[in-house]
Amino acid sequence: MVGMMLHRETKQFQVRYWDVEGPAGNGSGGILRIGHVSDFHFDPKRGTLPECVLEKAMKELGTSQLDVVFATGDFVNDDPMPSKELADRYLSPLKYSVKHGIYASLGNHEYKRRNARDAVTKNLSTAGVRVLLNESVRVGGAVVIGLDDKVSPDWVNAKGAVLKGLSEATESNAAKIVILSHNPDTADAITGWIQAYERSHPNPPLPPVLILSGHTHGGQICTSSGVPYLTYMRGVLDYLGMSYTRLRLTPFRLAFTVKKWTYVEGMHKLAPKITLIVSRGLGSHAKARLNCPTDIGIINF
C-alpha cells in the first residue's frame, strides 16, 4: 500500500513560476521568458518517467509563450537508445512554439554507459536541440553557457568555458547570462569563478547571472515540510564516518547524490547578481516520490 502511494506521487506535477530580480548589468533588454526542464530519465521499459507527466510538461512548455527552453541533463536513465524517441516525439515539436528554440546541457546519467554521451547528443541535435558542452552561444539578449557534467572528464574545461562566456557577454553588451550546469554542487565553484572575473575585469560590469540545475530530484522522499529524508541520512552517515565507497546499499548511496543538500530545489540567491534555480525534475528513481512533486519552471529573467 505504501509502495502504491509512493508510485502514485510520481505522477504529481507542478508548474513553478519564478521571477528573477537582480542589479542591472551593462546591457539593456526586456524580460527573457524561460522554460526550465530537467531529469527526464526517459526509459519507457522501466517506467521512470510517467507518460502523463511528460505530456503535461510538454504541453505547458508549448503553450506558455516562451522565448527559450533550457533542459539541464539526465535525458535518459542509463540506456541512451530511448533518447531518440524523447527527442523526436516530445522535444522536436516543442521547438516550433518557442521563439529561440531549445538548448541543453548533459547530466551524469549520460555517462552511465560507454558512448552514451555521444548517442544522446546526436539524437538531441538531430531533433533540433542545441547541446552545449563547455561552450557559449548568444540567445536573444543573453549569453548562454552550457557546461558538461561534473562527472565528465571534460569538466576540467568548465572554468575556461565560463570565463570565455563572461568575456563574450561584456564584449557584446549582453543584458543577462544564463549558465546550464546539471549538478547544483557546481554552483559555488561557478560563483567563485564569476566573482574572480569581476574583480579582475571591473569594467564594464557583468549583467545578472542565472544558473540552472537539476540532479537532486528535490530529494524525492521528503517530510511534509519538504525536507528530504536523505539529508538526515547523510548527517548520520557523516557522523559515523561512512563514505560513498564503503556503502553497498543504494538507499544509503543516494545520500551522497550531492555534497551540499542546501541547494536541493528551488531558487537561491548566491550573490547580488547571481541566482540559482534547481528543478525537482520529471523522472523518479525507483518510481517513488513523497511530498516532492515533479516540476518544470517558467522563469522571468
PDB file of C-alpha atoms in Angstrom:
ATOM      1  CA  MET A   1       0.000   0.000   0.000  1.00  0.00           C
ATOM      2  CA  VAL A   2       2.824   2.394   0.854  1.00  0.00           C
ATOM      3  CA  GLY A   3       4.549   1.428  -2.377  1.00  0.00           C
ATOM      4  CA  MET A   4       1.418   2.238  -4.367  1.00  0.00           C
ATOM      5  CA  MET A   5       1.169   5.650  -2.696  1.00  0.00           C
ATOM      6  CA  LEU A   6       4.828   6.458  -3.432  1.00  0.00           C
ATOM      7  CA  HIS A   7       4.427   5.338  -7.038  1.00  0.00           C
ATOM      8  CA  ARG A   8       1.239   7.397  -7.432  1.00  0.00           C
ATOM      9  CA  GLU A   9       3.048  10.537  -6.341  1.00  0.00           C
ATOM     10  CA  THR A  10       5.497  10.214  -9.252  1.00  0.00           C
ATOM     11  CA  LYS A  11       2.538  11.365 -11.357  1.00  0.00           C
ATOM     12  CA  GLN A  12       2.084  14.569  -9.340  1.00  0.00           C
ATOM     13  CA  PHE A  13       3.224  17.525 -11.446  1.00  0.00           C
ATOM     14  CA  GLN A  14       3.671  21.239 -10.823  1.00  0.00           C
ATOM     15  CA  VAL A  15       4.471  24.288 -12.898  1.00  0.00           C
ATOM     16  CA  ARG A  16       6.586  26.594 -10.755  1.00  0.00           C
ATOM     17  CA  TYR A  17       6.863  30.278 -11.589  1.00  0.00           C
ATOM     18  CA  TRP A  18       9.978  32.266 -10.753  1.00  0.00           C
ATOM     19  CA  ASP A  19      10.753  35.969 -11.121  1.00  0.00           C
ATOM     20  CA  VAL A  20      14.488  36.612 -11.003  1.00  0.00           C
ATOM     21  CA  GLU A  21      15.482  40.106  -9.999  1.00  0.00           C
ATOM     22  CA  GLY A  22      18.983  41.491  -9.883  1.00  0.00           C
ATOM     23  CA  PRO A  23      21.033  44.646 -10.337  1.00  0.00           C
ATOM     24  CA  ALA A  24      21.127  45.998 -13.864  1.00  0.00           C
ATOM     25  CA  GLY A  25      24.215  44.994 -15.795  1.00  0.00           C
ATOM     26  CA  ASN A  26      25.972  46.783 -18.608  1.00  0.00           C
ATOM     27  CA  GLY A  27      23.340  45.804 -21.123  1.00  0.00           C
ATOM     28  CA  SER A  28      19.702  46.633 -21.641  1.00  0.00           C
ATOM     29  CA  GLY A  29      16.921  44.344 -22.673  1.00  0.00           C
ATOM     30  CA  GLY A  30      13.485  43.112 -21.834  1.00  0.00           C
ATOM     31  CA  ILE A  31      12.477  40.096 -19.809  1.00  0.00           C
ATOM     32  CA  LEU A  32      13.606  36.714 -21.106  1.00  0.00           C
ATOM     33  CA  ARG A  33      10.810  34.190 -20.565  1.00  0.00           C
ATOM     34  CA  ILE A  34      12.412  30.815 -19.929  1.00  0.00           C
ATOM     35  CA  GLY A  35      11.107  27.278 -19.654  1.00  0.00           C
ATOM     36  CA  HIS A  36      13.318  25.036 -17.496  1.00  0.00           C
ATOM     37  CA  VAL A  37      13.034  21.252 -17.522  1.00  0.00           C
ATOM     38  CA  SER A  38      15.407  18.652 -16.129  1.00  0.00           C
ATOM     39  CA  ASP A  39      15.998  14.980 -15.273  1.00  0.00           C
ATOM     40  CA  PHE A  40      13.703  13.173 -17.678  1.00  0.00           C
ATOM     41  CA  HIS A  41      15.244   9.729 -17.039  1.00  0.00           C
ATOM     42  CA  PHE A  42      13.252   8.669 -20.083  1.00  0.00           C
ATOM     43  CA  ASP A  43      13.018   4.882 -20.346  1.00  0.00           C
ATOM     44  CA  PRO A  44       9.562   3.532 -21.312  1.00  0.00           C
ATOM     45  CA  LYS A  45      10.548  -0.043 -20.411  1.00  0.00           C
ATOM     46  CA  ARG A  46      11.443   0.895 -16.829  1.00  0.00           C
ATOM     47  CA  GLY A  47       8.707   3.477 -16.335  1.00  0.00           C
ATOM     48  CA  THR A  48      10.939   6.025 -14.600  1.00  0.00           C
ATOM     49  CA  LEU A  49       9.012   8.859 -16.262  1.00  0.00           C
ATOM     50  CA  PRO A  50       5.204   8.527 -16.393  1.00  0.00           C
ATOM     51  CA  GLU A  51       3.911   9.427 -19.851  1.00  0.00           C
ATOM     52  CA  CYS A  52       1.192  11.615 -18.332  1.00  0.00           C
ATOM     53  CA  VAL A  53       3.847  13.767 -16.612  1.00  0.00           C
ATOM     54  CA  LEU A  54       5.895  14.160 -19.790  1.00  0.00           C
ATOM     55  CA  GLU A  55       2.835  15.094 -21.839  1.00  0.00           C
ATOM     56  CA  LYS A  56       1.730  17.686 -19.258  1.00  0.00           C
ATOM     57  CA  ALA A  57       5.214  19.176 -19.160  1.00  0.00           C
ATOM     58  CA  MET A  58       5.490  19.459 -22.943  1.00  0.00           C
ATOM     59  CA  LYS A  59       2.004  20.967 -23.190  1.00  0.00           C
ATOM     60  CA  GLU A  60       2.810  23.619 -20.574  1.00  0.00           C
ATOM     61  CA  LEU A  61       6.115  24.486 -22.216  1.00  0.00           C
ATOM     62  CA  GLY A  62       4.490  24.650 -25.628  1.00  0.00           C
ATOM     63  CA  THR A  63       1.651  26.963 -24.595  1.00  0.00           C
ATOM     64  CA  SER A  64       3.471  29.349 -22.229  1.00  0.00           C
ATOM     65  CA  GLN A  65       4.714  31.788 -24.878  1.00  0.00           C
ATOM     66  CA  LEU A  66       8.355  31.164 -24.035  1.00  0.00           C
ATOM     67  CA  ASP A  67      11.401  32.793 -25.537  1.00  0.00           C
ATOM     68  CA  VAL A  68      13.575  29.753 -24.910  1.00  0.00           C
ATOM     69  CA  VAL A  69      13.595  26.327 -23.236  1.00  0.00           C
ATOM     70  CA  PHE A  70      16.603  25.086 -21.281  1.00  0.00           C
ATOM     71  CA  ALA A  71      16.976  21.393 -20.394  1.00  0.00           C
ATOM     72  CA  THR A  72      19.618  20.565 -17.796  1.00  0.00           C
ATOM     73  CA  GLY A  73      20.519  16.941 -18.314  1.00  0.00           C
ATOM     74  CA  ASP A  74      19.711  13.334 -17.434  1.00  0.00           C
ATOM     75  CA  PHE A  75      17.632  12.792 -20.545  1.00  0.00           C
ATOM     76  CA  VAL A  76      17.971   9.022 -20.103  1.00  0.00           C
ATOM     77  CA  ASN A  77      18.271   6.659 -17.172  1.00  0.00           C
ATOM     78  CA  ASP A  78      21.231   4.588 -18.389  1.00  0.00           C
ATOM     79  CA  ASP A  79      20.374   3.184 -21.832  1.00  0.00           C
ATOM     80  CA  PRO A  80      20.916   6.009 -24.375  1.00  0.00           C
ATOM     81  CA  MET A  81      18.628   4.500 -27.026  1.00  0.00           C
ATOM     82  CA  PRO A  82      15.332   5.954 -25.675  1.00  0.00           C
ATOM     83  CA  SER A  83      16.756   9.466 -26.162  1.00  0.00           C
ATOM     84  CA  LYS A  84      15.801   9.229 -29.836  1.00  0.00           C
ATOM     85  CA  GLU A  85      12.107   8.772 -29.011  1.00  0.00           C
ATOM     86  CA  LEU A  86      12.272  11.520 -26.389  1.00  0.00           C
ATOM     87  CA  ALA A  87      13.915  13.900 -28.843  1.00  0.00           C
ATOM     88  CA  ASP A  88      11.810  13.099 -31.910  1.00  0.00           C
ATOM     89  CA  ARG A  89       8.396  12.609 -30.309  1.00  0.00           C
ATOM     90  CA  TYR A  90       8.419  15.151 -27.498  1.00  0.00           C
ATOM     91  CA  LEU A  91      11.187  17.751 -27.809  1.00  0.00           C
ATOM     92  CA  SER A  92      11.310  18.323 -31.562  1.00  0.00           C
ATOM     93  CA  PRO A  93       7.670  19.557 -31.870  1.00  0.00           C
ATOM     94  CA  LEU A  94       8.278  21.916 -28.949  1.00  0.00           C
ATOM     95  CA  LYS A  95      10.879  23.944 -30.832  1.00  0.00           C
ATOM     96  CA  TYR A  96       8.198  25.355 -33.157  1.00  0.00           C
ATOM     97  CA  SER A  97       6.351  27.095 -30.308  1.00  0.00           C
ATOM     98  CA  VAL A  98       9.444  28.568 -28.609  1.00  0.00           C
ATOM     99  CA  LYS A  99      10.913  31.754 -30.050  1.00  0.00           C
ATOM    100  CA  HIS A 100      14.615  30.937 -29.741  1.00  0.00           C
ATOM    101  CA  GLY A 101      14.433  27.156 -29.564  1.00  0.00           C
ATOM    102  CA  ILE A 102      15.745  24.572 -27.084  1.00  0.00           C
ATOM    103  CA  TYR A 103      19.224  24.418 -25.525  1.00  0.00           C
ATOM    104  CA  ALA A 104      20.595  21.673 -23.320  1.00  0.00           C
ATOM    105  CA  SER A 105      23.401  20.565 -21.070  1.00  0.00           C
ATOM    106  CA  LEU A 106      24.068  16.931 -20.154  1.00  0.00           C
ATOM    107  CA  GLY A 107      23.894  15.127 -16.803  1.00  0.00           C
ATOM    108  CA  ASN A 108      25.663  12.284 -15.064  1.00  0.00           C
ATOM    109  CA  HIS A 109      23.269   9.669 -16.476  1.00  0.00           C
ATOM    110  CA  GLU A 110      24.538  10.484 -19.952  1.00  0.00           C
ATOM    111  CA  TYR A 111      27.769   8.849 -18.740  1.00  0.00           C
ATOM    112  CA  LYS A 112      26.311   5.638 -17.322  1.00  0.00           C
ATOM    113  CA  ARG A 113      27.278   3.680 -20.427  1.00  0.00           C
ATOM    114  CA  ARG A 114      30.146   3.898 -22.857  1.00  0.00           C
ATOM    115  CA  ASN A 115      29.419   6.277 -25.754  1.00  0.00           C
ATOM    116  CA  ALA A 116      26.084   7.268 -24.198  1.00  0.00           C
ATOM    117  CA  ARG A 117      27.026  10.952 -24.249  1.00  0.00           C
ATOM    118  CA  ASP A 118      27.676  10.869 -27.986  1.00  0.00           C
ATOM    119  CA  ALA A 119      24.461   8.956 -28.721  1.00  0.00           C
ATOM    120  CA  VAL A 120      22.274  11.286 -26.645  1.00  0.00           C
ATOM    121  CA  THR A 121      23.947  14.376 -28.090  1.00  0.00           C
ATOM    122  CA  LYS A 122      23.425  13.111 -31.639  1.00  0.00           C
ATOM    123  CA  ASN A 123      19.746  12.295 -31.081  1.00  0.00           C
ATOM    124  CA  LEU A 124      19.031  15.652 -29.450  1.00  0.00           C
ATOM    125  CA  SER A 125      20.938  17.608 -32.102  1.00  0.00           C
ATOM    126  CA  THR A 126      19.177  15.792 -34.963  1.00  0.00           C
ATOM    127  CA  ALA A 127      15.834  16.782 -33.401  1.00  0.00           C
ATOM    128  CA  GLY A 128      16.871  20.441 -33.262  1.00  0.00           C
ATOM    129  CA  VAL A 129      18.007  20.689 -29.629  1.00  0.00           C
ATOM    130  CA  ARG A 130      21.305  22.554 -29.316  1.00  0.00           C
ATOM    131  CA  VAL A 131      23.551  20.726 -26.838  1.00  0.00           C
ATOM    132  CA  LEU A 132      26.152  22.968 -25.199  1.00  0.00           C
ATOM    133  CA  LEU A 133      29.241  21.159 -23.916  1.00  0.00           C
ATOM    134  CA  ASN A 134      31.517  23.735 -22.274  1.00  0.00           C
ATOM    135  CA  GLU A 135      30.566  26.343 -24.835  1.00  0.00           C
ATOM    136  CA  SER A 136      28.515  29.513 -25.085  1.00  0.00           C
ATOM    137  CA  VAL A 137      26.049  30.991 -27.535  1.00  0.00           C
ATOM    138  CA  ARG A 138      24.052  34.194 -27.894  1.00  0.00           C
ATOM    139  CA  VAL A 139      20.299  33.704 -27.396  1.00  0.00           C
ATOM    140  CA  GLY A 140      18.312  36.894 -27.833  1.00  0.00           C
ATOM    141  CA  GLY A 141      19.837  39.448 -25.463  1.00  0.00           C
ATOM    142  CA  ALA A 142      21.532  36.803 -23.319  1.00  0.00           C
ATOM    143  CA  VAL A 143      24.746  34.800 -23.436  1.00  0.00           C
ATOM    144  CA  VAL A 144      24.039  31.149 -22.590  1.00  0.00           C
ATOM    145  CA  ILE A 145      26.853  28.970 -21.262  1.00  0.00           C
ATOM    146  CA  GLY A 146      26.300  25.210 -21.205  1.00  0.00           C
ATOM    147  CA  LEU A 147      28.626  23.076 -19.095  1.00  0.00           C
ATOM    148  CA  ASP A 148      29.368  19.375 -19.326  1.00  0.00           C
ATOM    149  CA  ASP A 149      28.506  17.367 -16.231  1.00  0.00           C
ATOM    150  CA  LYS A 150      30.722  17.229 -13.181  1.00  0.00           C
ATOM    151  CA  VAL A 151      31.434  13.502 -13.732  1.00  0.00           C
ATOM    152  CA  SER A 152      32.673  14.115 -17.269  1.00  0.00           C
ATOM    153  CA  PRO A 153      36.435  14.107 -17.927  1.00  0.00           C
ATOM    154  CA  ASP A 154      35.772  17.404 -19.714  1.00  0.00           C
ATOM    155  CA  TRP A 155      34.604  19.104 -16.501  1.00  0.00           C
ATOM    156  CA  VAL A 156      38.188  20.385 -16.203  1.00  0.00           C
ATOM    157  CA  ASN A 157      37.338  22.717 -19.089  1.00  0.00           C
ATOM    158  CA  ALA A 158      34.244  24.159 -17.402  1.00  0.00           C
ATOM    159  CA  LYS A 159      36.040  27.093 -15.774  1.00  0.00           C
ATOM    160  CA  GLY A 160      37.533  28.160 -19.089  1.00  0.00           C
ATOM    161  CA  ALA A 161      34.103  27.920 -20.738  1.00  0.00           C
ATOM    162  CA  VAL A 162      32.550  30.139 -18.047  1.00  0.00           C
ATOM    163  CA  LEU A 163      35.299  32.755 -18.276  1.00  0.00           C
ATOM    164  CA  LYS A 164      35.062  32.799 -22.073  1.00  0.00           C
ATOM    165  CA  GLY A 165      31.285  33.247 -21.863  1.00  0.00           C
ATOM    166  CA  LEU A 166      31.622  36.090 -19.357  1.00  0.00           C
ATOM    167  CA  SER A 167      34.054  37.839 -21.673  1.00  0.00           C
ATOM    168  CA  GLU A 168      31.688  37.399 -24.612  1.00  0.00           C
ATOM    169  CA  ALA A 169      28.842  38.837 -22.532  1.00  0.00           C
ATOM    170  CA  THR A 170      30.701  42.018 -21.624  1.00  0.00           C
ATOM    171  CA  GLU A 171      32.134  42.483 -25.116  1.00  0.00           C
ATOM    172  CA  SER A 172      28.717  42.076 -26.753  1.00  0.00           C
ATOM    173  CA  ASN A 173      26.879  44.179 -24.148  1.00  0.00           C
ATOM    174  CA  ALA A 174      24.617  41.242 -23.248  1.00  0.00           C
ATOM    175  CA  ALA A 175      21.706  42.004 -20.931  1.00  0.00           C
ATOM    176  CA  LYS A 176      21.977  38.743 -18.956  1.00  0.00           C
ATOM    177  CA  ILE A 177      23.885  35.491 -18.637  1.00  0.00           C
ATOM    178  CA  VAL A 178      22.404  32.005 -18.222  1.00  0.00           C
ATOM    179  CA  ILE A 179      24.583  29.049 -17.162  1.00  0.00           C
ATOM    180  CA  LEU A 180      23.347  25.469 -17.572  1.00  0.00           C
ATOM    181  CA  SER A 181      25.006  23.065 -15.138  1.00  0.00           C
ATOM    182  CA  HIS A 182      23.278  19.811 -14.213  1.00  0.00           C
ATOM    183  CA  ASN A 183      24.651  19.346 -10.687  1.00  0.00           C
ATOM    184  CA  PRO A 184      23.955  22.188  -8.197  1.00  0.00           C
ATOM    185  CA  ASP A 185      27.147  21.191  -6.340  1.00  0.00           C
ATOM    186  CA  THR A 186      28.904  23.193  -9.057  1.00  0.00           C
ATOM    187  CA  ALA A 187      27.102  26.436  -8.174  1.00  0.00           C
ATOM    188  CA  ASP A 188      29.576  27.583  -5.525  1.00  0.00           C
ATOM    189  CA  ALA A 189      32.544  26.981  -7.826  1.00  0.00           C
ATOM    190  CA  ILE A 190      30.821  28.825 -10.667  1.00  0.00           C
ATOM    191  CA  THR A 191      30.025  31.720  -8.326  1.00  0.00           C
ATOM    192  CA  GLY A 192      33.688  31.868  -7.334  1.00  0.00           C
ATOM    193  CA  TRP A 193      34.790  31.993 -10.972  1.00  0.00           C
ATOM    194  CA  ILE A 194      32.331  34.793 -11.709  1.00  0.00           C
ATOM    195  CA  GLN A 195      33.397  36.859  -8.706  1.00  0.00           C
ATOM    196  CA  ALA A 196      37.083  36.399  -9.537  1.00  0.00           C
ATOM    197  CA  TYR A 197      36.356  37.565 -13.097  1.00  0.00           C
ATOM    198  CA  GLU A 198      34.539  40.631 -11.776  1.00  0.00           C
ATOM    199  CA  ARG A 199      37.488  41.566  -9.557  1.00  0.00           C
ATOM    200  CA  SER A 200      39.913  41.357 -12.466  1.00  0.00           C
ATOM    201  CA  HIS A 201      37.519  42.913 -15.005  1.00  0.00           C
ATOM    202  CA  PRO A 202      35.512  45.558 -13.099  1.00  0.00           C
ATOM    203  CA  ASN A 203      34.526  47.461 -16.234  1.00  0.00           C
ATOM    204  CA  PRO A 204      32.198  47.068 -17.948  1.00  0.00           C
ATOM    205  CA  PRO A 205      30.199  45.403 -15.152  1.00  0.00           C
ATOM    206  CA  LEU A 206      28.709  41.968 -15.697  1.00  0.00           C
ATOM    207  CA  PRO A 207      24.944  41.639 -16.203  1.00  0.00           C
ATOM    208  CA  PRO A 208      22.859  39.446 -13.865  1.00  0.00           C
ATOM    209  CA  VAL A 209      23.629  35.711 -13.963  1.00  0.00           C
ATOM    210  CA  LEU A 210      21.149  32.835 -13.683  1.00  0.00           C
ATOM    211  CA  ILE A 211      22.406  29.289 -13.038  1.00  0.00           C
ATOM    212  CA  LEU A 212      20.003  26.446 -13.868  1.00  0.00           C
ATOM    213  CA  SER A 213      20.449  22.946 -12.424  1.00  0.00           C
ATOM    214  CA  GLY A 214      18.635  19.701 -11.631  1.00  0.00           C
ATOM    215  CA  HIS A 215      20.124  16.371 -10.488  1.00  0.00           C
ATOM    216  CA  THR A 216      18.686  16.184  -6.955  1.00  0.00           C
ATOM    217  CA  HIS A 217      15.047  15.394  -7.886  1.00  0.00           C
ATOM    218  CA  GLY A 218      14.232  17.579  -4.888  1.00  0.00           C
ATOM    219  CA  GLY A 219      15.232  14.638  -2.674  1.00  0.00           C
ATOM    220  CA  GLN A 220      12.218  12.590  -3.946  1.00  0.00           C
ATOM    221  CA  ILE A 221      11.165  11.338  -0.492  1.00  0.00           C
ATOM    222  CA  CYS A 222      10.515  14.316   1.773  1.00  0.00           C
ATOM    223  CA  THR A 223       8.828  15.289   5.011  1.00  0.00           C
ATOM    224  CA  SER A 224       5.532  17.140   4.919  1.00  0.00           C
ATOM    225  CA  SER A 225       7.514  20.389   5.047  1.00  0.00           C
ATOM    226  CA  GLY A 226       9.569  19.380   2.009  1.00  0.00           C
ATOM    227  CA  VAL A 227      12.829  18.407   3.716  1.00  0.00           C
ATOM    228  CA  PRO A 228      14.439  15.363   2.037  1.00  0.00           C
ATOM    229  CA  TYR A 229      14.929  12.365   4.321  1.00  0.00           C
ATOM    230  CA  LEU A 230      18.279  11.910   2.566  1.00  0.00           C
ATOM    231  CA  THR A 231      19.593  14.997   4.358  1.00  0.00           C
ATOM    232  CA  TYR A 232      19.033  13.288   7.717  1.00  0.00           C
ATOM    233  CA  MET A 233      20.570  10.070   6.425  1.00  0.00           C
ATOM    234  CA  ARG A 234      23.600  11.969   5.156  1.00  0.00           C
ATOM    235  CA  GLY A 235      24.061  13.606   8.547  1.00  0.00           C
ATOM    236  CA  VAL A 236      24.075  10.201  10.276  1.00  0.00           C
ATOM    237  CA  LEU A 237      26.489   8.706   7.727  1.00  0.00           C
ATOM    238  CA  ASP A 238      28.851  11.675   8.046  1.00  0.00           C
ATOM    239  CA  TYR A 239      28.733  11.342  11.841  1.00  0.00           C
ATOM    240  CA  LEU A 240      29.613   7.654  11.543  1.00  0.00           C
ATOM    241  CA  GLY A 241      32.437   8.452   9.139  1.00  0.00           C
ATOM    242  CA  MET A 242      30.876   6.437   6.320  1.00  0.00           C
ATOM    243  CA  SER A 243      31.874   7.291   2.754  1.00  0.00           C
ATOM    244  CA  TYR A 244      30.186   6.509  -0.578  1.00  0.00           C
ATOM    245  CA  THR A 245      32.791   3.873  -1.478  1.00  0.00           C
ATOM    246  CA  ARG A 246      32.197   1.983   1.795  1.00  0.00           C
ATOM    247  CA  LEU A 247      28.459   1.699   1.220  1.00  0.00           C
ATOM    248  CA  ARG A 248      26.783  -1.064  -0.766  1.00  0.00           C
ATOM    249  CA  LEU A 249      23.058  -0.358  -0.413  1.00  0.00           C
ATOM    250  CA  THR A 250      21.628   2.090  -2.962  1.00  0.00           C
ATOM    251  CA  PRO A 251      19.381   3.995  -0.481  1.00  0.00           C
ATOM    252  CA  PHE A 252      22.450   4.909   1.560  1.00  0.00           C
ATOM    253  CA  ARG A 253      24.456   5.828  -1.532  1.00  0.00           C
ATOM    254  CA  LEU A 254      21.702   8.221  -2.629  1.00  0.00           C
ATOM    255  CA  ALA A 255      22.530  10.335   0.418  1.00  0.00           C
ATOM    256  CA  PHE A 256      25.706  11.254  -1.471  1.00  0.00           C
ATOM    257  CA  THR A 257      23.833  12.462  -4.566  1.00  0.00           C
ATOM    258  CA  VAL A 258      25.193  15.917  -3.777  1.00  0.00           C
ATOM    259  CA  LYS A 259      27.783  17.169  -1.340  1.00  0.00           C
ATOM    260  CA  LYS A 260      25.651  20.147  -0.348  1.00  0.00           C
ATOM    261  CA  TRP A 261      21.944  19.467   0.207  1.00  0.00           C
ATOM    262  CA  THR A 262      21.376  23.205   0.770  1.00  0.00           C
ATOM    263  CA  TYR A 263      20.599  23.561  -2.933  1.00  0.00           C
ATOM    264  CA  VAL A 264      18.204  20.648  -3.126  1.00  0.00           C
ATOM    265  CA  GLU A 265      15.498  22.521  -5.065  1.00  0.00           C
ATOM    266  CA  GLY A 266      14.020  25.947  -5.716  1.00  0.00           C
ATOM    267  CA  MET A 267      15.575  29.397  -6.012  1.00  0.00           C
ATOM    268  CA  HIS A 268      18.709  30.509  -4.152  1.00  0.00           C
ATOM    269  CA  LYS A 269      20.407  33.906  -4.163  1.00  0.00           C
ATOM    270  CA  LEU A 270      24.136  33.158  -4.272  1.00  0.00           C
ATOM    271  CA  ALA A 271      25.339  36.750  -4.657  1.00  0.00           C
ATOM    272  CA  PRO A 272      23.735  40.118  -5.519  1.00  0.00           C
ATOM    273  CA  LYS A 273      23.976  39.360  -9.254  1.00  0.00           C
ATOM    274  CA  ILE A 274      23.877  35.556  -9.174  1.00  0.00           C
ATOM    275  CA  THR A 275      20.764  33.369  -8.787  1.00  0.00           C
ATOM    276  CA  LEU A 276      20.493  29.569  -8.799  1.00  0.00           C
ATOM    277  CA  ILE A 277      17.303  27.667  -9.640  1.00  0.00           C
ATOM    278  CA  VAL A 278      17.209  23.890  -9.107  1.00  0.00           C
ATOM    279  CA  SER A 279      14.455  21.787 -10.693  1.00  0.00           C
ATOM    280  CA  ARG A 280      12.936  18.761  -8.965  1.00  0.00           C
ATOM    281  CA  GLY A 281      12.918  17.077 -12.370  1.00  0.00           C
ATOM    282  CA  LEU A 282      10.373  14.953 -14.202  1.00  0.00           C
ATOM    283  CA  GLY A 283      11.674  11.415 -13.709  1.00  0.00           C
ATOM    284  CA  SER A 284      11.990   9.428 -10.496  1.00  0.00           C
ATOM    285  CA  HIS A 285      14.455   6.804  -9.253  1.00  0.00           C
ATOM    286  CA  ALA A 286      12.755   3.620  -8.039  1.00  0.00           C
ATOM    287  CA  LYS A 287       9.461   5.105  -9.291  1.00  0.00           C
ATOM    288  CA  ALA A 288       8.791   6.691  -5.901  1.00  0.00           C
ATOM    289  CA  ARG A 289       8.157  10.206  -4.568  1.00  0.00           C
ATOM    290  CA  LEU A 290       6.669  11.638  -1.384  1.00  0.00           C
ATOM    291  CA  ASN A 291       5.855  15.315  -0.757  1.00  0.00           C
ATOM    292  CA  CYS A 292       8.053  16.151  -3.749  1.00  0.00           C
ATOM    293  CA  PRO A 293       6.084  16.637  -6.989  1.00  0.00           C
ATOM    294  CA  THR A 294       7.813  16.609 -10.351  1.00  0.00           C
ATOM    295  CA  ASP A 295       8.119  20.055 -11.905  1.00  0.00           C
ATOM    296  CA  ILE A 296       9.072  22.407 -14.692  1.00  0.00           C
ATOM    297  CA  GLY A 297       9.933  26.055 -14.209  1.00  0.00           C
ATOM    298  CA  ILE A 298       8.621  29.137 -16.006  1.00  0.00           C
ATOM    299  CA  ILE A 299      11.127  31.887 -15.302  1.00  0.00           C
ATOM    300  CA  ASN A 300      11.012  35.605 -15.987  1.00  0.00           C
ATOM    301  CA  PHE A 301      14.604  36.821 -16.137  1.00  0.00           C
TER     302      PHE A 301
END
